GROMACS .gro file of C-alpha atoms in nm:
model
  362
    1MET     CA    1   0.959   1.539  -1.037
    2GLU     CA    2   0.710   1.501  -1.319
    3LYS     CA    3   0.361   1.604  -1.213
    4VAL     CA    4   0.137   1.302  -1.167
    5SER     CA    5  -0.238   1.309  -1.113
    6LEU     CA    6  -0.458   1.041  -0.959
    7ARG     CA    7  -0.655   1.050  -1.284
    8GLN     CA    8  -0.359   0.873  -1.444
    9PHE     CA    9  -0.385   0.584  -1.196
   10THR     CA   10  -0.567   0.261  -1.267
   11LYS     CA   11  -0.841   0.151  -1.030
   12ALA     CA   12  -0.601  -0.087  -0.853
   13GLU     CA   13  -0.333   0.183  -0.825
   14LYS     CA   14  -0.583   0.428  -0.675
   15SER     CA   15  -0.692   0.167  -0.423
   16ALA     CA   16  -0.328   0.106  -0.325
   17PHE     CA   17  -0.274   0.482  -0.289
   18TYR     CA   18  -0.581   0.531  -0.068
   19GLN     CA   19  -0.486   0.229   0.145
   20SER     CA   20  -0.136   0.368   0.191
   21LYS     CA   21  -0.278   0.708   0.278
   22TYR     CA   22  -0.511   0.558   0.538
   23GLU     CA   23  -0.235   0.346   0.695
   24TYR     CA   24  -0.002   0.647   0.711
   25TYR     CA   25  -0.258   0.855   0.904
   26SER     CA   26  -0.441   0.572   1.086
   27PHE     CA   27  -0.273   0.624   1.425
   28PHE     CA   28  -0.320   0.999   1.398
   29THR     CA   29  -0.690   0.946   1.318
   30PHE     CA   30  -0.730   0.706   1.612
   31ILE     CA   31  -0.582   0.964   1.851
   32LEU     CA   32  -0.802   1.231   1.693
   33MET     CA   33  -1.122   1.032   1.754
   34THR     CA   34  -1.015   0.957   2.109
   35VAL     CA   35  -0.945   1.324   2.181
   36ALA     CA   36  -1.275   1.425   2.015
   37CYS     CA   37  -1.470   1.182   2.235
   38ILE     CA   38  -1.289   1.294   2.551
   39SER     CA   39  -1.355   1.657   2.458
   40TYR     CA   40  -1.721   1.579   2.402
   41LEU     CA   41  -1.741   1.418   2.746
   42SER     CA   42  -1.564   1.715   2.904
   43PHE     CA   43  -1.840   1.944   2.782
   44PHE     CA   44  -2.050   1.797   3.060
   45LEU     CA   45  -1.868   2.044   3.283
   46THR     CA   46  -1.994   2.321   3.056
   47ASP     CA   47  -2.346   2.177   3.089
   48CYS     CA   48  -2.315   2.197   3.467
   49SER     CA   49  -2.201   2.559   3.437
   50ILE     CA   50  -2.502   2.644   3.217
   51PHE     CA   51  -2.746   2.476   3.459
   52GLY     CA   52  -2.565   2.613   3.762
   53ARG     CA   53  -2.571   2.263   3.917
   54PHE     CA   54  -2.500   1.898   3.834
   55ALA     CA   55  -2.652   1.860   3.485
   56TYR     CA   56  -2.814   1.518   3.525
   57GLU     CA   57  -3.033   1.600   3.224
   58THR     CA   58  -2.740   1.576   2.981
   59LEU     CA   59  -2.538   1.308   3.161
   60PHE     CA   60  -2.671   1.014   2.957
   61SER     CA   61  -2.640   1.201   2.626
   62ARG     CA   62  -2.275   1.272   2.709
   63LEU     CA   63  -2.192   0.918   2.827
   64PHE     CA   64  -2.370   0.761   2.528
   65ILE     CA   65  -2.071   0.842   2.306
   66LEU     CA   66  -1.874   0.568   2.484
   67ILE     CA   67  -2.084   0.299   2.309
   68PRO     CA   68  -2.000   0.393   1.945
   69TYR     CA   69  -1.644   0.472   2.055
   70ALA     CA   70  -1.602   0.119   2.195
   71ILE     CA   71  -1.736  -0.025   1.866
   72PHE     CA   72  -1.496   0.202   1.676
   73ILE     CA   73  -1.202   0.067   1.880
   74ILE     CA   74  -1.301  -0.298   1.828
   75VAL     CA   75  -1.351  -0.259   1.453
   76GLY     CA   76  -1.030  -0.055   1.417
   77ARG     CA   77  -0.823  -0.328   1.578
   78ASN     CA   78  -0.953  -0.595   1.341
   79VAL     CA   79  -1.009  -0.408   1.015
   80LYS     CA   80  -0.742  -0.219   0.820
   81ASP     CA   81  -0.929  -0.162   0.492
   82TYR     CA   82  -0.966   0.209   0.417
   83ARG     CA   83  -1.300   0.141   0.244
   84ILE     CA   84  -1.443   0.045   0.582
   85MET     CA   85  -1.240   0.255   0.823
   86ALA     CA   86  -1.255   0.591   0.640
   87PRO     CA   87  -1.640   0.592   0.637
   88LEU     CA   88  -1.635   0.469   0.998
   89ASN     CA   89  -1.418   0.764   1.096
   90TYR     CA   90  -1.671   1.002   0.945
   91LEU     CA   91  -1.960   0.815   1.101
   92MET     CA   92  -1.794   0.868   1.441
   93ILE     CA   93  -1.770   1.241   1.373
   94HIS     CA   94  -2.137   1.259   1.281
   95ILE     CA   95  -2.233   1.056   1.589
   96ILE     CA   96  -2.047   1.313   1.801
   97ILE     CA   97  -2.243   1.585   1.621
   98TRP     CA   98  -2.573   1.403   1.678
   99CYS     CA   99  -2.492   1.351   2.045
  100THR     CA  100  -2.398   1.719   2.070
  101ASP     CA  101  -2.737   1.810   1.918
  102TRP     CA  102  -2.900   1.576   2.168
  103ALA     CA  103  -2.725   1.744   2.462
  104THR     CA  104  -2.793   2.092   2.316
  105TYR     CA  105  -3.164   2.009   2.293
  106LEU     CA  106  -3.162   1.946   2.670
  107LEU     CA  107  -2.981   2.270   2.758
  108PRO     CA  108  -3.172   2.584   2.861
  109ASP     CA  109  -2.918   2.805   2.676
  110ARG     CA  110  -2.827   2.702   2.319
  111GLN     CA  111  -2.627   3.005   2.207
  112HIS     CA  112  -2.297   2.812   2.216
  113ALA     CA  113  -2.393   2.572   1.935
  114ILE     CA  114  -2.180   2.758   1.679
  115SER     CA  115  -1.874   2.724   1.904
  116GLY     CA  116  -1.922   2.347   1.903
  117MET     CA  117  -1.938   2.348   1.523
  118ILE     CA  118  -1.596   2.513   1.505
  119ILE     CA  119  -1.446   2.216   1.689
  120MET     CA  120  -1.620   1.968   1.459
  121HIS     CA  121  -1.484   2.142   1.151
  122LEU     CA  122  -1.134   2.105   1.292
  123VAL     CA  123  -1.200   1.735   1.348
  124PHE     CA  124  -1.320   1.705   0.988
  125VAL     CA  125  -0.998   1.868   0.866
  126CYS     CA  126  -0.784   1.614   1.048
  127ALA     CA  127  -0.998   1.310   0.962
  128GLY     CA  128  -0.978   1.400   0.594
  129PHE     CA  129  -0.604   1.334   0.591
  130ALA     CA  130  -0.673   0.957   0.597
  131ALA     CA  131  -0.970   0.950   0.358
  132PRO     CA  132  -1.021   0.974  -0.020
  133LEU     CA  133  -1.180   1.296  -0.141
  134LYS     CA  134  -1.481   1.098  -0.265
  135TYR     CA  135  -1.548   1.014   0.101
  136SER     CA  136  -1.443   1.332   0.279
  137ILE     CA  137  -1.631   1.590   0.072
  138PRO     CA  138  -1.976   1.421   0.086
  139ALA     CA  139  -1.922   1.338   0.455
  140HIS     CA  140  -1.848   1.701   0.533
  141LEU     CA  141  -2.138   1.833   0.326
  142LEU     CA  142  -2.368   1.619   0.540
  143MET     CA  143  -2.311   1.872   0.817
  144ILE     CA  144  -2.569   2.089   0.642
  145VAL     CA  145  -2.817   1.802   0.672
  146ASP     CA  146  -2.721   1.760   1.038
  147ILE     CA  147  -2.799   2.127   1.101
  148ALA     CA  148  -3.131   2.110   0.916
  149VAL     CA  149  -3.245   1.798   1.103
  150ALA     CA  150  -3.127   1.932   1.441
  151ASP     CA  151  -3.322   2.253   1.386
  152LEU     CA  152  -3.645   2.050   1.376
  153PHE     CA  153  -3.593   1.976   1.746
  154ILE     CA  154  -3.365   2.249   1.874
  155HIS     CA  155  -3.519   2.542   1.683
  156TYR     CA  156  -3.206   2.750   1.659
  157ASP     CA  157  -3.256   3.119   1.726
  158ASN     CA  158  -2.988   3.192   1.465
  159LEU     CA  159  -3.041   2.920   1.202
  160GLN     CA  160  -2.941   3.154   0.919
  161MET     CA  161  -2.616   3.233   1.099
  162MET     CA  162  -2.554   2.860   1.146
  163TYR     CA  163  -2.568   2.812   0.769
  164LEU     CA  164  -2.372   3.128   0.691
  165PHE     CA  165  -2.101   3.023   0.933
  166ASN     CA  166  -2.078   2.656   0.832
  167LEU     CA  167  -2.090   2.684   0.452
  168PRO     CA  168  -1.760   2.880   0.422
  169CYS     CA  169  -1.603   2.641   0.676
  170ILE     CA  170  -1.712   2.340   0.473
  171PHE     CA  171  -1.572   2.497   0.157
  172ALA     CA  172  -1.241   2.576   0.328
  173VAL     CA  173  -1.209   2.224   0.470
  174CYS     CA  174  -1.280   2.063   0.132
  175ILE     CA  175  -1.011   2.277  -0.031
  176THR     CA  176  -0.774   2.177   0.249
  177HIS     CA  177  -0.846   1.809   0.180
  178ILE     CA  178  -0.772   1.855  -0.191
  179VAL     CA  179  -0.439   2.022  -0.113
  180MET     CA  180  -0.344   1.764   0.150
  181GLN     CA  181  -0.420   1.477  -0.088
  182LYS     CA  182  -0.187   1.631  -0.346
  183VAL     CA  183   0.081   1.668  -0.079
  184TYR     CA  184   0.048   1.304   0.023
  185LEU     CA  185   0.050   1.196  -0.343
  186GLU     CA  186   0.399   1.345  -0.380
  187HIS     CA  187   0.509   1.164  -0.065
  188TYR     CA  188   0.355   0.838  -0.189
  189LEU     CA  189   0.524   0.857  -0.529
  190ASN     CA  190   0.862   0.924  -0.370
  191LYS     CA  191   0.811   0.633  -0.129
  192GLU     CA  192   0.712   0.396  -0.412
  193LYS     CA  193   1.012   0.509  -0.616
  194LEU     CA  194   1.243   0.434  -0.323
  195LYS     CA  195   1.079   0.095  -0.268
  196LYS     CA  196   1.134   0.009  -0.634
  197LEU     CA  197   1.499   0.115  -0.619
  198VAL     CA  198   1.556  -0.107  -0.317
  199VAL     CA  199   1.442  -0.426  -0.494
  200HIS     CA  200   1.517  -0.347  -0.861
  201ASP     CA  201   1.837  -0.351  -1.063
  202GLN     CA  202   1.881  -0.008  -1.221
  203LEU     CA  203   2.037  -0.135  -1.545
  204THR     CA  204   1.805  -0.422  -1.637
  205GLN     CA  205   1.492  -0.314  -1.442
  206VAL     CA  206   1.442  -0.667  -1.310
  207TYR     CA  207   1.456  -0.748  -0.938
  208ASN     CA  208   1.781  -0.757  -0.742
  209ARG     CA  209   1.878  -0.984  -0.453
  210ASN     CA  210   1.677  -0.779  -0.203
  211LYS     CA  211   1.358  -0.919  -0.354
  212LEU     CA  212   1.432  -1.260  -0.205
  213LYS     CA  213   1.473  -1.101   0.138
  214GLU     CA  214   1.134  -0.936   0.089
  215ILE     CA  215   0.952  -1.267   0.029
  216SER     CA  216   1.138  -1.475   0.289
  217ASN     CA  217   1.168  -1.479   0.667
  218ASP     CA  218   1.473  -1.444   0.892
  219SER     CA  219   1.553  -1.812   0.836
  220SER     CA  220   1.562  -1.757   0.456
  221GLU     CA  221   1.249  -1.968   0.409
  222LEU     CA  222   1.017  -1.870   0.124
  223VAL     CA  223   0.714  -1.833   0.348
  224VAL     CA  224   0.511  -1.669   0.071
  225PHE     CA  225   0.521  -1.996  -0.125
  226SER     CA  226   0.521  -2.243   0.165
  227ASP     CA  227   0.231  -2.452   0.028
  228ILE     CA  228   0.329  -2.479  -0.340
  229ALA     CA  229   0.615  -2.617  -0.546
  230VAL     CA  230   0.892  -2.371  -0.635
  231SER     CA  231   1.176  -2.408  -0.884
  232MET     CA  232   1.474  -2.188  -0.959
  233MET     CA  233   1.672  -2.124  -1.277
  234LEU     CA  234   2.022  -1.982  -1.262
  235VAL     CA  235   2.106  -1.833  -1.603
  236ASP     CA  236   2.458  -1.731  -1.702
  237ILE     CA  237   2.584  -1.580  -2.031
  238ASP     CA  238   2.858  -1.791  -2.187
  239TYR     CA  239   3.190  -1.613  -2.244
  240PHE     CA  240   3.043  -1.276  -2.143
  241LYS     CA  241   3.392  -1.135  -2.079
  242ARG     CA  242   3.459  -1.166  -2.452
  243VAL     CA  243   3.156  -0.947  -2.524
  244ASN     CA  244   3.293  -0.672  -2.301
  245ASP     CA  245   3.647  -0.711  -2.436
  246ASP     CA  246   3.548  -0.717  -2.805
  247TYR     CA  247   3.254  -0.475  -2.811
  248GLY     CA  248   3.292  -0.260  -2.500
  249HIS     CA  249   3.108  -0.237  -2.171
  250GLU     CA  250   2.819  -0.034  -2.315
  251ALA     CA  251   2.752  -0.313  -2.561
  252GLY     CA  252   2.780  -0.559  -2.273
  253ASP     CA  253   2.513  -0.361  -2.086
  254ARG     CA  254   2.284  -0.385  -2.390
  255VAL     CA  255   2.332  -0.761  -2.393
  256LEU     CA  256   2.241  -0.778  -2.024
  257GLU     CA  257   1.928  -0.571  -2.091
  258PHE     CA  258   1.840  -0.800  -2.381
  259LEU     CA  259   1.875  -1.110  -2.162
  260ALA     CA  260   1.664  -0.957  -1.883
  261THR     CA  261   1.390  -0.866  -2.130
  262SER     CA  262   1.401  -1.211  -2.290
  263LEU     CA  263   1.369  -1.379  -1.952
  264LYS     CA  264   1.072  -1.164  -1.851
  265ASP     CA  265   0.903  -1.237  -2.185
  266SER     CA  266   0.970  -1.611  -2.157
  267VAL     CA  267   0.831  -1.671  -1.807
  268ARG     CA  268   0.499  -1.600  -1.640
  269VAL     CA  269   0.406  -1.269  -1.479
  270THR     CA  270   0.395  -1.453  -1.146
  271ASP     CA  271   0.761  -1.554  -1.177
  272PHE     CA  272   1.047  -1.344  -1.039
  273VAL     CA  273   1.342  -1.250  -1.261
  274ILE     CA  274   1.635  -1.141  -1.045
  275ARG     CA  275   1.976  -1.013  -1.147
  276TRP     CA  276   2.188  -1.229  -0.923
  277GLY     CA  277   2.521  -1.066  -1.007
  278GLY     CA  278   2.720  -0.964  -1.314
  279GLU     CA  279   2.589  -1.165  -1.612
  280GLU     CA  280   2.401  -1.412  -1.389
  281PHE     CA  281   2.023  -1.409  -1.345
  282LEU     CA  282   1.804  -1.608  -1.108
  283VAL     CA  283   1.445  -1.692  -1.202
  284LEU     CA  284   1.213  -1.793  -0.919
  285MET     CA  285   0.915  -1.996  -1.045
  286PRO     CA  286   0.639  -2.057  -0.787
  287GLY     CA  287   0.390  -2.333  -0.871
  288CYS     CA  288   0.642  -2.506  -1.098
  289VAL     CA  289   0.811  -2.843  -1.032
  290GLY     CA  290   1.161  -2.919  -1.151
  291GLU     CA  291   1.066  -3.098  -1.473
  292GLN     CA  292   0.840  -2.810  -1.578
  293ALA     CA  293   1.110  -2.554  -1.498
  294TYR     CA  294   1.358  -2.760  -1.700
  295ARG     CA  295   1.135  -2.742  -2.009
  296VAL     CA  296   1.092  -2.366  -1.967
  297ALA     CA  297   1.468  -2.327  -1.930
  298GLU     CA  298   1.530  -2.520  -2.250
  299LYS     CA  299   1.295  -2.286  -2.437
  300VAL     CA  300   1.477  -1.988  -2.289
  301ARG     CA  301   1.816  -2.129  -2.394
  302ALA     CA  302   1.699  -2.187  -2.751
  303LYS     CA  303   1.537  -1.842  -2.775
  304ILE     CA  304   1.852  -1.663  -2.658
  305GLU     CA  305   2.064  -1.855  -2.908
  306GLU     CA  306   1.832  -1.781  -3.201
  307THR     CA  307   1.744  -1.415  -3.130
  308ASP     CA  308   1.942  -1.118  -3.260
  309ASN     CA  309   2.031  -0.899  -2.961
  310GLY     CA  310   2.175  -0.615  -3.170
  311VAL     CA  311   2.534  -0.668  -3.051
  312CYS     CA  312   2.663  -1.019  -3.113
  313PRO     CA  313   2.544  -1.380  -3.096
  314ILE     CA  314   2.535  -1.518  -2.743
  315THR     CA  315   2.437  -1.839  -2.567
  316VAL     CA  316   2.346  -1.912  -2.208
  317SER     CA  317   2.396  -2.201  -1.969
  318ILE     CA  318   2.118  -2.272  -1.718
  319GLY     CA  319   2.108  -2.466  -1.394
  320VAL     CA  320   1.766  -2.568  -1.262
  321ALA     CA  321   1.678  -2.688  -0.912
  322GLU     CA  322   1.350  -2.756  -0.734
  323HIS     CA  323   1.307  -2.597  -0.393
  324THR     CA  324   1.206  -2.853  -0.131
  325GLY     CA  325   1.165  -2.615   0.162
  326GLY     CA  326   1.401  -2.467   0.418
  327ASP     CA  327   1.675  -2.218   0.339
  328TYR     CA  328   1.641  -2.098  -0.022
  329HIS     CA  329   2.019  -2.055  -0.039
  330ASN     CA  330   2.050  -2.433  -0.050
  331THR     CA  331   1.832  -2.446  -0.361
  332ILE     CA  332   2.035  -2.170  -0.525
  333LYS     CA  333   2.349  -2.368  -0.444
  334ASN     CA  334   2.194  -2.673  -0.612
  335ALA     CA  335   2.106  -2.463  -0.918
  336ASP     CA  336   2.462  -2.328  -0.917
  337ASN     CA  337   2.599  -2.684  -0.911
  338ALA     CA  338   2.376  -2.769  -1.208
  339LEU     CA  339   2.497  -2.455  -1.384
  340TYR     CA  340   2.857  -2.563  -1.323
  341ASP     CA  341   2.779  -2.897  -1.487
  342ALA     CA  342   2.623  -2.715  -1.783
  343LYS     CA  343   2.940  -2.507  -1.822
  344HIS     CA  344   3.161  -2.813  -1.777
  345ASN     CA  345   2.966  -3.003  -2.045
  346GLY     CA  346   3.040  -2.744  -2.310
  347ARG     CA  347   2.802  -2.454  -2.228
  348ASN     CA  348   2.482  -2.358  -2.413
  349ALA     CA  349   2.308  -2.627  -2.210
  350VAL     CA  350   2.039  -2.679  -1.945
  351VAL     CA  351   2.096  -2.905  -1.644
  352LEU     CA  352   1.834  -3.006  -1.388
  353TYR     CA  353   1.964  -3.085  -1.040
  354LYS     CA  354   1.784  -3.336  -0.822
  355GLY     CA  355   2.038  -3.477  -0.584
  356GLU     CA  356   2.246  -3.544  -0.890
  357VAL     CA  357   2.244  -3.436  -1.254
  358LEU     CA  358   1.908  -3.553  -1.391
  359LYS     CA  359   1.910  -3.413  -1.741
  360ALA     CA  360   2.149  -3.224  -1.954
  361GLU     CA  361   2.109  -3.103  -2.309
  362LYS     CA  362   2.314  -2.901  -2.549
   0.00000   0.00000   0.00000
């Protein structure tokens, strides 16, 4: 596969990548935060061992973590935007660190602080899987600030060792995040390529029939466009078999590519051009009533007739139908009936269906 860098992505493409990355690792991150909070609570047993009795001094500082954890759960259930959740993940990690500093301040023996930092670095490694580098690296570097602030209260006996230990760990974790982001980028590109293949026709690069399944429900209702008018054009090349017979199938493929390109250029970017089968194309036009779609279809018909496609002159017949809700297959059937009338009336024509043939031109 050709090497692709995030620097080649547009702002919108980067946002889509980071959102996909977050969603892919979101459950893993949730479990991670849960385990981290449970582990933090379990250290109360270590506190009791250090005190040699029930460590009531650190009990509240240990239990306090349940408050931000509950907020984390509530927000996580209602918000899926990586721009909110990725920083929240890191905030949770830093809250655990702050609570650890709080509990450490209350302990008579603070020599195990470095051991706690090892665990937090591991948590940072895992949390970084779901976050953009622009979030993970600054968030991890803030550990140095955490250590400096904590020392104002704890007065580490080995502050220099704290820095010497944590700086290489921070560097290693940041490098790990860079590598993991590149690994996920390859996965993301492969996934997007597969998604495109599922809903795109390989020859013409327009959508295939699967696109309609993607924007409809199990009852074949176009739920995406439930509140707006939708029209459909069914476009068919006249006498296409003659093109294949006289010029060959490769030439026929070029004609199909020409028609697909012409359709995409003739309609709006919000419309859907679908290769329906063989030389037949379906154009889905949301926000367009039947009369408007008819006028667009007539322009398409004239353009195809007048434009040199590099193989041979061709014409198209077009059936147009307005979707009135329910199963979209019924609307396609209406457009197909209109297309039949266009063929029956001599081809190179547009017919609008509305219960009966409304308009026909040649």
